[in-house]
Short mmCIF file of C-alpha atoms in Angstrom, two decimals:
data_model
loop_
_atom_site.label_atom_id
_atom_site.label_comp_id
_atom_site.label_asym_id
_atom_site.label_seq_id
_atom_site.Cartn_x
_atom_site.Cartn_y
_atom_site.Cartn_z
CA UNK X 260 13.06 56.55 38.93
CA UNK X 261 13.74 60.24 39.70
CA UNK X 262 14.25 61.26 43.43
CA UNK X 263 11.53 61.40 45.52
CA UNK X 264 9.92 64.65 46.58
CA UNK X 265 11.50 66.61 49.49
CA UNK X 266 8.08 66.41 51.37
CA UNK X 267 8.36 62.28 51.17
CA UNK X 268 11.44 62.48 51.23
CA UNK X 269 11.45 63.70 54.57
CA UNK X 270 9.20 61.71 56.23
CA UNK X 271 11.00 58.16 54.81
CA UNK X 272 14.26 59.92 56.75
CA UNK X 273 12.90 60.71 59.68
CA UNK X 274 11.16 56.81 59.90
CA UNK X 275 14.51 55.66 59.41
CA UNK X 276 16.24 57.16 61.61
CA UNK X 277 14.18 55.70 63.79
CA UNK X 278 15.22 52.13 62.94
CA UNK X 279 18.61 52.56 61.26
CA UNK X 280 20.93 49.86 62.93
CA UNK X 281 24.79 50.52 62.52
CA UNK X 282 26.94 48.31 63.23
CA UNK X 283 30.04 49.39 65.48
CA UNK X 284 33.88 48.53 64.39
CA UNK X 285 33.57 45.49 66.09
CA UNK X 286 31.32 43.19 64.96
CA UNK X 287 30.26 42.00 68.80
CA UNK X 288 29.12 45.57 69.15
CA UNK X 289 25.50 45.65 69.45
CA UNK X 290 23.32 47.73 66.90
CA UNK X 291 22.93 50.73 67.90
CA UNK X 292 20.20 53.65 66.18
CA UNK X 293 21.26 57.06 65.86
CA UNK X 294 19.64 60.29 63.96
CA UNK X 295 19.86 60.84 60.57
CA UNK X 296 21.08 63.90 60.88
CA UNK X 297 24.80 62.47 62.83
CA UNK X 298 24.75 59.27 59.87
CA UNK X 299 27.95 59.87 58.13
CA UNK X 300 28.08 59.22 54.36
CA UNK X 301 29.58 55.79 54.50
CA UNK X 302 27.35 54.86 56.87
CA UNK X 303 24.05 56.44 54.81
CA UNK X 304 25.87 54.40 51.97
CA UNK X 305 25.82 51.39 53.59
CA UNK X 306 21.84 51.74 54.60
CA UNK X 307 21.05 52.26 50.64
CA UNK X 308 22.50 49.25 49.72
CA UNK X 309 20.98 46.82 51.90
CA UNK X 310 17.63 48.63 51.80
CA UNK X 311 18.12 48.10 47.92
CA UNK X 312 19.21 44.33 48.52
CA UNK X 313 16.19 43.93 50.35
CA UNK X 314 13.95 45.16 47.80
CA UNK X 315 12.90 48.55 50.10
CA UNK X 316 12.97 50.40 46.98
CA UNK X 317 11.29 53.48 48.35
CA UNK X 318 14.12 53.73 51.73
CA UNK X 319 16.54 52.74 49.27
CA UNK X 320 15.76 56.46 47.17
CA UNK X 321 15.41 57.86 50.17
CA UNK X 322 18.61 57.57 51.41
CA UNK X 323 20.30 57.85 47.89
CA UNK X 324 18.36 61.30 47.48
CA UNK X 325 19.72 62.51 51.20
CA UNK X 326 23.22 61.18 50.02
CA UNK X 327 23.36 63.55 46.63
CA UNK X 328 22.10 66.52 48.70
CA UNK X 329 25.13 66.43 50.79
CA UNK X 330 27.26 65.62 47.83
CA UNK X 331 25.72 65.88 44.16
CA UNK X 332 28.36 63.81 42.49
CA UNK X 333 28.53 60.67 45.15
CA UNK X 334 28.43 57.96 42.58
CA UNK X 335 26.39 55.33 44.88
CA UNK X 336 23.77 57.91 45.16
CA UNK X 337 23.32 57.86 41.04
CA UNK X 338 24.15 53.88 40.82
CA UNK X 339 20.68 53.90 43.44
CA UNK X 340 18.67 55.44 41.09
CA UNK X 341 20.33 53.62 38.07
CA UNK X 342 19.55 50.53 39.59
CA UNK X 343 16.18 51.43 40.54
CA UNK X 344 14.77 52.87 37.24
CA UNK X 345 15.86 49.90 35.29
CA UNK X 346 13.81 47.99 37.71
CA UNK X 347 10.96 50.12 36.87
CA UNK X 348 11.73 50.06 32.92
CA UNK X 349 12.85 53.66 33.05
CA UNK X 350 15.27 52.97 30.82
CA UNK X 351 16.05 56.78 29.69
CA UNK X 352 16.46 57.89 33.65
CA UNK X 353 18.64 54.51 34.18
CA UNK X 354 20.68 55.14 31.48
CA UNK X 355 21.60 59.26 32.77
CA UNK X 356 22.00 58.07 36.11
CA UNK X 357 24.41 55.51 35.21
CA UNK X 358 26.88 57.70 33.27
CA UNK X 359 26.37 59.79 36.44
CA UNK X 360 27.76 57.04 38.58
CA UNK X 361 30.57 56.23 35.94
CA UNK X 362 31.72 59.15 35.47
CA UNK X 363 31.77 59.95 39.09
CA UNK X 364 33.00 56.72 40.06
CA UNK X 365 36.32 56.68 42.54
CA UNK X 366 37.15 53.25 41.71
CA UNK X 367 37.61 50.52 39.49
CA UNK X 368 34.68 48.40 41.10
CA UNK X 369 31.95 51.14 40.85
CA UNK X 370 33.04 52.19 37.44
CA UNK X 371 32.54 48.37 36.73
CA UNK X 372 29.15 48.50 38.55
CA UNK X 373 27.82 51.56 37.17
CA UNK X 374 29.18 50.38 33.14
CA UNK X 375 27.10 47.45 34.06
CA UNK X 376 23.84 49.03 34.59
CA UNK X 377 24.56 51.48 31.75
CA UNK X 378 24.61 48.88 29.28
CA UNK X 379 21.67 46.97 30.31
CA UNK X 380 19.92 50.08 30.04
CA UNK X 381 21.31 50.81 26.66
CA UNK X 382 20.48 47.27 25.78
CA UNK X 383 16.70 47.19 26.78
CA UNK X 384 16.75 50.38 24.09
CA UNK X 385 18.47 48.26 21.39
CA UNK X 386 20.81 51.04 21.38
CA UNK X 387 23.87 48.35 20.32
CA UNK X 388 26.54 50.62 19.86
CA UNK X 389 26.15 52.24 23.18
CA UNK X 390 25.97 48.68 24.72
CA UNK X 391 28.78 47.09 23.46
CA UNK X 392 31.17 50.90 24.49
CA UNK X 393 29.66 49.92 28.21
CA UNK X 394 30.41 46.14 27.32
CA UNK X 395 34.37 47.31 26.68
CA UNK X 396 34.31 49.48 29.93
CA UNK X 397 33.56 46.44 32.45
CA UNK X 398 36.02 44.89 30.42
CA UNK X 399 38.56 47.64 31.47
CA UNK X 400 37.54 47.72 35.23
CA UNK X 401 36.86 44.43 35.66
CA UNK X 402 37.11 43.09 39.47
CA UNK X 403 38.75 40.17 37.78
CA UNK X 404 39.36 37.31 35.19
CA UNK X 405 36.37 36.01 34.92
CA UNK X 406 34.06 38.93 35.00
CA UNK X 407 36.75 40.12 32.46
CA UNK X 408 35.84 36.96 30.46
CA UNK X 409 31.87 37.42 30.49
CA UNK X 410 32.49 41.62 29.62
CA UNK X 411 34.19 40.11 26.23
CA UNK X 412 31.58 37.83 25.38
CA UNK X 413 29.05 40.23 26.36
CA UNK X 414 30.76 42.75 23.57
CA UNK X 415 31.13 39.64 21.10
CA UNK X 416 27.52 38.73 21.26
CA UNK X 417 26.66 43.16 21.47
CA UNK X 418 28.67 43.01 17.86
CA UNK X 419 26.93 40.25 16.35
CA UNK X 420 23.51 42.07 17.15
CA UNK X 421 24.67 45.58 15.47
CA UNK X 422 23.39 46.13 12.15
CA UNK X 423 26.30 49.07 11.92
CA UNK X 424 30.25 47.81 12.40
CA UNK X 425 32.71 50.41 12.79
CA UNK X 426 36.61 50.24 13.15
CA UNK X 427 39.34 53.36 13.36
CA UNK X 428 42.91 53.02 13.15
CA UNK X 429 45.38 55.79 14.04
CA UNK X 430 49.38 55.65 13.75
CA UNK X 431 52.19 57.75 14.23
CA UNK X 432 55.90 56.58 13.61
CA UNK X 433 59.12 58.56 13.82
CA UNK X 434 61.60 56.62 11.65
CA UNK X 435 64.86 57.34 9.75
CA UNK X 436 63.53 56.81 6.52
CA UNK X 437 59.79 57.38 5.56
CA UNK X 438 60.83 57.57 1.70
CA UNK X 439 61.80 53.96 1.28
CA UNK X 440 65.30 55.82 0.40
CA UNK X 441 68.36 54.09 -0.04
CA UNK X 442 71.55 53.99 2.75
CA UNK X 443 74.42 54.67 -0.29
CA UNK X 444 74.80 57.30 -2.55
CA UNK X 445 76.31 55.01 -5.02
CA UNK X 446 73.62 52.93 -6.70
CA UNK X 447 75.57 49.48 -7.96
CA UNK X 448 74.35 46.38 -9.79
CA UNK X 449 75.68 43.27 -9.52
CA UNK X 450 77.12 41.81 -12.14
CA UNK X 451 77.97 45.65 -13.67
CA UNK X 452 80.83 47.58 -13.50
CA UNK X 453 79.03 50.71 -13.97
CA UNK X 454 78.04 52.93 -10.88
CA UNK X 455 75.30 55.73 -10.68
CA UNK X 456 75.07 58.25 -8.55
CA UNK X 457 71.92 58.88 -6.54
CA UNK X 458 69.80 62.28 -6.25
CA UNK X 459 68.84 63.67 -2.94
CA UNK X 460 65.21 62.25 -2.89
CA UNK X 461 66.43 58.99 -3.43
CA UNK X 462 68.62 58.78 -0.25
CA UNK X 463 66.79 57.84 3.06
CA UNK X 464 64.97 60.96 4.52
CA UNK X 465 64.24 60.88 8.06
CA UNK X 466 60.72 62.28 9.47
CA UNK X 467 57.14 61.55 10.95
CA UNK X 468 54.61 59.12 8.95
CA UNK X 469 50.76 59.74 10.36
CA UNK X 470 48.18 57.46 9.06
CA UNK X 471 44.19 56.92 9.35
CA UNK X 472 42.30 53.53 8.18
CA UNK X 473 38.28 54.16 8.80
CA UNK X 474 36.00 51.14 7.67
CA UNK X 475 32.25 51.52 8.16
CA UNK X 476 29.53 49.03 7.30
CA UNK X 477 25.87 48.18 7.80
CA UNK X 478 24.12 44.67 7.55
CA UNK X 479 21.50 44.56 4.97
CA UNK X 480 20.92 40.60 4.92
CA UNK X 481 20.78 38.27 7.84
CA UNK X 482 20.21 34.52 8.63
CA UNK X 483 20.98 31.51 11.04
CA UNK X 484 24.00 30.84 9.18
CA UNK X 485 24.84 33.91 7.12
CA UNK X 486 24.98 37.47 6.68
CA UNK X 487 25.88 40.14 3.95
CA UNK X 488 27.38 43.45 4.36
CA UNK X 489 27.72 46.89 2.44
CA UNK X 490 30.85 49.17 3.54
CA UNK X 491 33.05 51.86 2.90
CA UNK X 492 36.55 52.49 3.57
CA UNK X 493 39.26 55.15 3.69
CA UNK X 494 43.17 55.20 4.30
CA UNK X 495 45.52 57.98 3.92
CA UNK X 496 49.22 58.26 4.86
CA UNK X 497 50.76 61.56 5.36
CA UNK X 498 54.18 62.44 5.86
CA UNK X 499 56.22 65.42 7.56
CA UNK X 500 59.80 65.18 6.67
CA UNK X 501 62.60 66.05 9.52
CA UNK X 502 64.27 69.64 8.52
CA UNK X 503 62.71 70.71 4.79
CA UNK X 504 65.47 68.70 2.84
CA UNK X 505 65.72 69.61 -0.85
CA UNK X 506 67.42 67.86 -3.82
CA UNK X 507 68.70 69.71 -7.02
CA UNK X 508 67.32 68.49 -10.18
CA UNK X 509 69.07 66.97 -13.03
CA UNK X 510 70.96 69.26 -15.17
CA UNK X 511 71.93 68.21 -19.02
CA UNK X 512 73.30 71.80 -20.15
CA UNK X 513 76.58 73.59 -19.71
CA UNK X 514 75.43 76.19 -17.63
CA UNK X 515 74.84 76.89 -14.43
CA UNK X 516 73.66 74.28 -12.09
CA UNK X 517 70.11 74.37 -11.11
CA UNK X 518 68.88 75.92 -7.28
CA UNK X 519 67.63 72.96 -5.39
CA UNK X 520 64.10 72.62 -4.89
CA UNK X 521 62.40 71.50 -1.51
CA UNK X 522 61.25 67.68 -1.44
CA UNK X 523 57.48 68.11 -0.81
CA UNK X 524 55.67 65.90 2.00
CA UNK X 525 52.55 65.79 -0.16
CA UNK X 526 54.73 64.22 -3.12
CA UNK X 527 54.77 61.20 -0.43
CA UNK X 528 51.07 60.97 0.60
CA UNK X 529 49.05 58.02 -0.12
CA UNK X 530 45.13 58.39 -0.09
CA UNK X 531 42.21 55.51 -0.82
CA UNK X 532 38.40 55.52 -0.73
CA UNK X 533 36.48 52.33 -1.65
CA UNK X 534 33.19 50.38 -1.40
CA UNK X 535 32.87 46.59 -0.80
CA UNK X 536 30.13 44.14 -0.58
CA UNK X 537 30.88 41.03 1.75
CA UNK X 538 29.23 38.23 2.31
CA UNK X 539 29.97 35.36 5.37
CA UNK X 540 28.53 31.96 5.43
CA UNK X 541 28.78 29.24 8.37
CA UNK X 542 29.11 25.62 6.70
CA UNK X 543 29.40 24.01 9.94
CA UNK X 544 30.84 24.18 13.62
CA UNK X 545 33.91 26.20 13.77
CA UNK X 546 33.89 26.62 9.76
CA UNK X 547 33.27 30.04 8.34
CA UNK X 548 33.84 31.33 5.02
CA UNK X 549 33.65 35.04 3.08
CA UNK X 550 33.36 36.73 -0.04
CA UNK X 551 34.29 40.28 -0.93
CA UNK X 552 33.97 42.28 -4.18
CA UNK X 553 35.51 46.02 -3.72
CA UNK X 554 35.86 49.16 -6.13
CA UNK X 555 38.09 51.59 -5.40
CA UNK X 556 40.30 54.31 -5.67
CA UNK X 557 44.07 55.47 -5.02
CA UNK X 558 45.87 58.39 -5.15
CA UNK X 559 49.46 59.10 -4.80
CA UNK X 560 50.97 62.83 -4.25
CA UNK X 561 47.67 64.71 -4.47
CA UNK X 562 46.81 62.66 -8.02
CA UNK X 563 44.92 59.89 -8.92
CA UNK X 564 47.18 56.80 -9.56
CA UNK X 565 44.62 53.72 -10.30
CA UNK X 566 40.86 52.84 -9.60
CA UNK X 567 40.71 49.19 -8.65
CA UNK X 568 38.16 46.41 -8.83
CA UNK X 569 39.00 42.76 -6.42
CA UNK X 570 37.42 39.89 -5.36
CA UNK X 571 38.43 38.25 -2.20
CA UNK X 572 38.17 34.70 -1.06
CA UNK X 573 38.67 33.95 2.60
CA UNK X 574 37.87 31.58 5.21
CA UNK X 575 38.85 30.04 8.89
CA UNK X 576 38.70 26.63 10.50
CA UNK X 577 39.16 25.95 14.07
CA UNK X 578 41.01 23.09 13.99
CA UNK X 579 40.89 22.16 18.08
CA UNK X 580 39.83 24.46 20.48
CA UNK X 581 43.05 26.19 20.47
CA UNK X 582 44.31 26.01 16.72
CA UNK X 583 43.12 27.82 14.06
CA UNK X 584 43.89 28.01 10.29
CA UNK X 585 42.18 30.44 7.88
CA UNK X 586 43.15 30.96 3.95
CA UNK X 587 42.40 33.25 1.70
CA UNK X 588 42.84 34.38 -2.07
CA UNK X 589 42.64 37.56 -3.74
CA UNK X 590 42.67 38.99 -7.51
CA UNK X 591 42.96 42.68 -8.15
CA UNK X 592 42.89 44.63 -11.12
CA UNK X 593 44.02 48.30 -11.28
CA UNK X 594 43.58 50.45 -14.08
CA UNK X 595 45.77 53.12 -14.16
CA UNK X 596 44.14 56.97 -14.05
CA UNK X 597 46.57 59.04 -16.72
CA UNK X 598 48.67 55.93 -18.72
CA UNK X 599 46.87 53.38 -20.90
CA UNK X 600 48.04 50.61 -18.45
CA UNK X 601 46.32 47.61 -16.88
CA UNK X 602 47.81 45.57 -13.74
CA UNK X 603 46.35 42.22 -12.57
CA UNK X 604 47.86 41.48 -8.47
CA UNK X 605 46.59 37.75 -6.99
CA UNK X 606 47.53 36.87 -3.62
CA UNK X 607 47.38 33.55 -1.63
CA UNK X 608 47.63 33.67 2.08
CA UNK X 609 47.21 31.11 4.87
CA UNK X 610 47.87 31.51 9.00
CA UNK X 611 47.65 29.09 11.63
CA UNK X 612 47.07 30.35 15.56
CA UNK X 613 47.46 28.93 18.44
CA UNK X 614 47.32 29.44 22.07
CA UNK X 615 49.86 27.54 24.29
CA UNK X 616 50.56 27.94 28.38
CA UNK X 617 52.26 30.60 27.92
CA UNK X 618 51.00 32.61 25.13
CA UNK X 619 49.40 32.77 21.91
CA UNK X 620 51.19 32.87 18.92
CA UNK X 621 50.26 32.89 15.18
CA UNK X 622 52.75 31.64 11.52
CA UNK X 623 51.50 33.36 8.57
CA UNK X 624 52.43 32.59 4.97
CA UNK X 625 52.05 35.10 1.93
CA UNK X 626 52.90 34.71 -1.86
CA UNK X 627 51.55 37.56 -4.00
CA UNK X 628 52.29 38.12 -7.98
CA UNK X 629 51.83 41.03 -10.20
CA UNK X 630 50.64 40.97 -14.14
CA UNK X 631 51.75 44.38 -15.88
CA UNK X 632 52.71 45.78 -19.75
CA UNK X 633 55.34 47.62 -17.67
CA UNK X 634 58.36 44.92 -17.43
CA UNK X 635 59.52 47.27 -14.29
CA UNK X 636 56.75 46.67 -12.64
CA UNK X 637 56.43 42.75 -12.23
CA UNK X 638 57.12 41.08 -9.80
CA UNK X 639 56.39 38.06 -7.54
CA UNK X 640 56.77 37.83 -4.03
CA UNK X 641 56.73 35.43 -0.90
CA UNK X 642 56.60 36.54 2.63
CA UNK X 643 56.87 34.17 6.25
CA UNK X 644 55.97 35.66 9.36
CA UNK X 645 55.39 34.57 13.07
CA UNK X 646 54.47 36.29 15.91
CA UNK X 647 54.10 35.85 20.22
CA UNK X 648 52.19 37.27 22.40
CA UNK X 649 53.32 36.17 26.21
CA UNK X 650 50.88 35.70 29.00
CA UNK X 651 53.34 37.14 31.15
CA UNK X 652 53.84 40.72 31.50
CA UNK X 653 56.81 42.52 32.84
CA UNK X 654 55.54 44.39 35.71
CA UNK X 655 52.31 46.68 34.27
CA UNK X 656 53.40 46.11 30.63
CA UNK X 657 52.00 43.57 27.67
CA UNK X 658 54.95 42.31 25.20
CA UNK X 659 53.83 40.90 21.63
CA UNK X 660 57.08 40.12 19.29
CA UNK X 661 57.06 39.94 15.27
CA UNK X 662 59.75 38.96 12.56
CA UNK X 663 59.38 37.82 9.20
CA UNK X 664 61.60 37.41 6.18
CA UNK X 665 60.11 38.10 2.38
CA UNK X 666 61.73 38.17 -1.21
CA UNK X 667 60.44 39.57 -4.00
CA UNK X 668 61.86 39.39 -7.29
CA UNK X 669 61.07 41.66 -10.62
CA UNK X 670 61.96 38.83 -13.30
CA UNK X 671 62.29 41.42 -16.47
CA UNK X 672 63.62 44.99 -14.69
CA UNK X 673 66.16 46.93 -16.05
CA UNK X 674 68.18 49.83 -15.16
CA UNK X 675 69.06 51.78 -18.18
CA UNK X 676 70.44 48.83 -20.26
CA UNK X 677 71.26 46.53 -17.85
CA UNK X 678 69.16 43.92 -16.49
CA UNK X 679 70.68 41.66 -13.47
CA UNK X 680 70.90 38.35 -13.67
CA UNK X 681 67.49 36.36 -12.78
CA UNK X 682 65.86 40.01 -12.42
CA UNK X 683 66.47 42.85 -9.35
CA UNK X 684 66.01 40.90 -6.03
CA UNK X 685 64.77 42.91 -2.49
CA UNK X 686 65.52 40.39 0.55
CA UNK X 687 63.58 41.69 3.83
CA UNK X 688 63.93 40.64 7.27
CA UNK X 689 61.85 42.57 9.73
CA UNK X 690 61.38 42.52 13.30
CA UNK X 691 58.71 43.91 15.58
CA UNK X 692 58.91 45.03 19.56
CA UNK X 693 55.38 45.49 20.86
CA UNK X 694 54.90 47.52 24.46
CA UNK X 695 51.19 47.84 25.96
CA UNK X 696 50.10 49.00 28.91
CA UNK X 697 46.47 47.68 29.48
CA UNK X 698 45.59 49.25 32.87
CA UNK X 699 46.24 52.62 31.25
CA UNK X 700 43.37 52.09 28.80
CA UNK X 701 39.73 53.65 27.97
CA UNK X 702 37.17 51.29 27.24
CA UNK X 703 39.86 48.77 26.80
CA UNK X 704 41.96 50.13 23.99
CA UNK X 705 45.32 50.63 25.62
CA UNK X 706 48.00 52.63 24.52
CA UNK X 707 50.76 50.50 22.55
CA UNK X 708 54.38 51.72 21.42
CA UNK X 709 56.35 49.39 18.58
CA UNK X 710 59.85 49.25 17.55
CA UNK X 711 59.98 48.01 14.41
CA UNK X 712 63.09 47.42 12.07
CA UNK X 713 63.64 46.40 8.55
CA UNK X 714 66.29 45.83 6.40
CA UNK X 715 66.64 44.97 2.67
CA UNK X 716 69.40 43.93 0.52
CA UNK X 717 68.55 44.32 -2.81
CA UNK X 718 71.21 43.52 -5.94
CA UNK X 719 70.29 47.12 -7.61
CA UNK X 720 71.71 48.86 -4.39
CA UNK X 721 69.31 52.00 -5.05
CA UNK X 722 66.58 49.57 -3.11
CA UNK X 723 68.91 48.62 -0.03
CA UNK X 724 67.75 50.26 2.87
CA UNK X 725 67.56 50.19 6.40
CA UNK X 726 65.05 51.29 8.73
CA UNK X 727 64.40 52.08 12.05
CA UNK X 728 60.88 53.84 13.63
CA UNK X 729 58.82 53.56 16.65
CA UNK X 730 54.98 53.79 16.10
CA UNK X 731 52.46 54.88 18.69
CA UNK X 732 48.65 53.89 18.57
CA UNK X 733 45.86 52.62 20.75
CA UNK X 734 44.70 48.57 20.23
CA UNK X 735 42.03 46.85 22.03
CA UNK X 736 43.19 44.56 24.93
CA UNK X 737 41.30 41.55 23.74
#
């Protein structure tokens, strides 16, 4: 509905004013009629809405049109006409008058309303993606729990309906070592006697790690219990080190030493494209299981490193409505761009979550192996995690804590002409400090700040580091 013309517009003012009872600030007042012309806003405001309640549709644009003349970005005047051309099946005009009202909007409760009627509208024109941002905006202004609850099934069910999934990742973490450098200069192995010294780039380099992880996919197939996917992903980690730090290079001869050289961010970029097809099967209430073939690509300082091929098995089972386990197993192989070099990686994982009075919390349990003609590069590894997330929050902030402890052991690697005993060893222990601040968010992705530590002790000290970074990023409050 567009509003009405100034002629009839006139006329539906002037028969109102007639009839339009106030009431006073006390509620024994009597009703009283006074011009149009002396109606304040709030009290023209107040006539819309229950001539709109009452299904006076034509009063009801009346008064919303005499309300935007006095003020063309009163957000009650554009949730009117919202309102009224979705009753009509208007659904372009309903949709522009919403955003009107949103963005307009002076509160939380009529940027609910108005996000409301925007995705209906953007619903009626299967327009999914624009639905399910409107979904995640009541779910951000939400009046409270329970309208917050219907807003996240709303986007849930919006989700399910999209042919087209899209998800976008963005980090940035400070930290004292973005190298994986060691903490001492003097690189010992137990069990040796003999120490190395280690170069510059090996040490711990402090500076500012950015990264970017884009998946896209569209659904080709779809059933009752099943659907399959085709997708495409990127990732790419850059790295800006702290004060251009440099490291001189190796020098065999007897003359003079050679001028250091600047250590390169780009030498420490990480880039990956692939492709994956996946495919997710229901077998039963609370049961779902997927399959995922992917082709790929890595490259590491500017250069191709490996193409990849995996296939990934994975699956969840509610066990009671507030415990779930899900599994999974994976087999990679990566055949290496510019060395005649094959490496096979498997991986078995399983998690169980929970949700308890107060909090949810999830255990997680890793173990990962690598095949390789390079004795320095196998390994096998086995990582424990848990993790809390507390109802409670202190004052306007979310918590969520992490830790986890891994080993990973390369059975055959050498240093020179030593080997340790049993193979080099890396012990981790991590720990994660999550801060969140949901009120502060758009559309429901809040802003989140983590301290995060690890520390590994290694028996070829050149691997024992320390670290220490914060990382900044946005995560969705649900």
């Amino acid at each position: 509905m567009s509003p009405p013309e100034p002629g009839r517009s006139r006329r539906l003012l002037a028969a109102l004013a007639l009839g339009l009872a106030l009431a006073g600030p006390a509620m024994a007042e009597a009703p009283r009629t006074i011009p149009m012309a002396e109606a304040s806003a709030e009290q023209l405001g107040a006539a819309a809405v229950r001539a709109l309640a009452s299904g006076q549709n034509p009063e009801a644009a009346a008064l919303a049109a005499e309300l935007l003349r006095r003020d063309p970005k009163t957000p009650l005047g554009h949730y009117i006409f919202a309102r009224l051309a979705l009753a009509e099946g208007n659904t372009a005009t309903a949709r522009k008058a919403a955003r009107r009202s949103f963005f307009a909007a002076q509160s939380p409760r009529q940027h609910y309303e108005a996000a409301r009627i925007a995705g209906q509208a953007a619903l009626a024109e299967r327009r999914f993606s624009a639905a399910a941002f409107w979904a995640r905006q009541t779910v951000q202004y939400a009046p409270d729990a329970s309208a917050r609850a219907v807003g996240v099934q709303d986007f849930r069910r919006l989700a399910a309906l999209n042919p087209l999934a899209f998800s976008l990742k963005l980090g940035l973490r400070p930290s004292n070592n973005v190298n994986g450098g060691a903490d001492d200069r003097l690189n010992v192995i137990d069990g040796f006697d003999t120490v190395g010294v280690l170069s510059d780039d090996a040490m711990a380099l402090g500076g500012v790690v950015g990264t970017a992880d884009v998946t896209a996919s569209l659904r080709i197939t779809q059933d009752a219990r099943s659907q399959t996917r085709l997708g495409l992903s990127g990732y790419s980690r850059l790295v800006d080190f702290y004060g251009r730090p440099t490291a001189t290079p190796l020098s065999w001869g007897s003359g003079p030493p050679p001028a250091p050289v600047e250590i390169r961010n780009a030498d420490y970029s990480t880039a990956s494209l692939s492709t994956h097809l996946q495919h997710s099967r229901s077998f039963g209430p609370g049961f779902v299981g997927m399959a995922q073939i992917e082709a790929g690509r890595l490259w590491q300082g500017g250069q191709p490193a490996y193409d990849w091929q995996g296939l990934e098995l994975s699956g969840s089972k509610s066990l009671t409505p507030k415990l779930q386990l899900s599994f999974g197993a994976a087999q990679e192989r990566r055949d290496w761009v510019e060395r005649a070099r094959i490496d096979r990686r498997q991986q078995l994982d399983f998690g169980l979550r929970g949700a308890a009075a107060k909090g949810s919390w999830g255990l997680g349990l890793s173990a990962s192996a690598l095949d390789s003609p390079s004795a320095q590069a196998r390994y096998w590894s086995v990582l424990a995690s848990a993790s809390f997330q507390p109802k409670a929050q202190l004052g306007p902030v979310a918590l969520s804590l992490a830790a986890g402890a891994s080993t990973t052991v390369y059975p055959d690697y050498m240093v020179f002409f030593m080997q340790p005993e049993g193979g080099r060893q890396d012990d981790a222990v991590f720990a994660e400090l999550g801060l969140t601040v949901p009120k502060l968010g758009i559309a429901a992705f809040a802003p989140e700040l983590k301290l995060q530590a690890v520390t590994v002790d290694s028996n070829v000290s050149r691997f024992s580091r320390t670290e220490f970074s914060v990382a900044v990023g946005w995560r969705s409050t649900f």
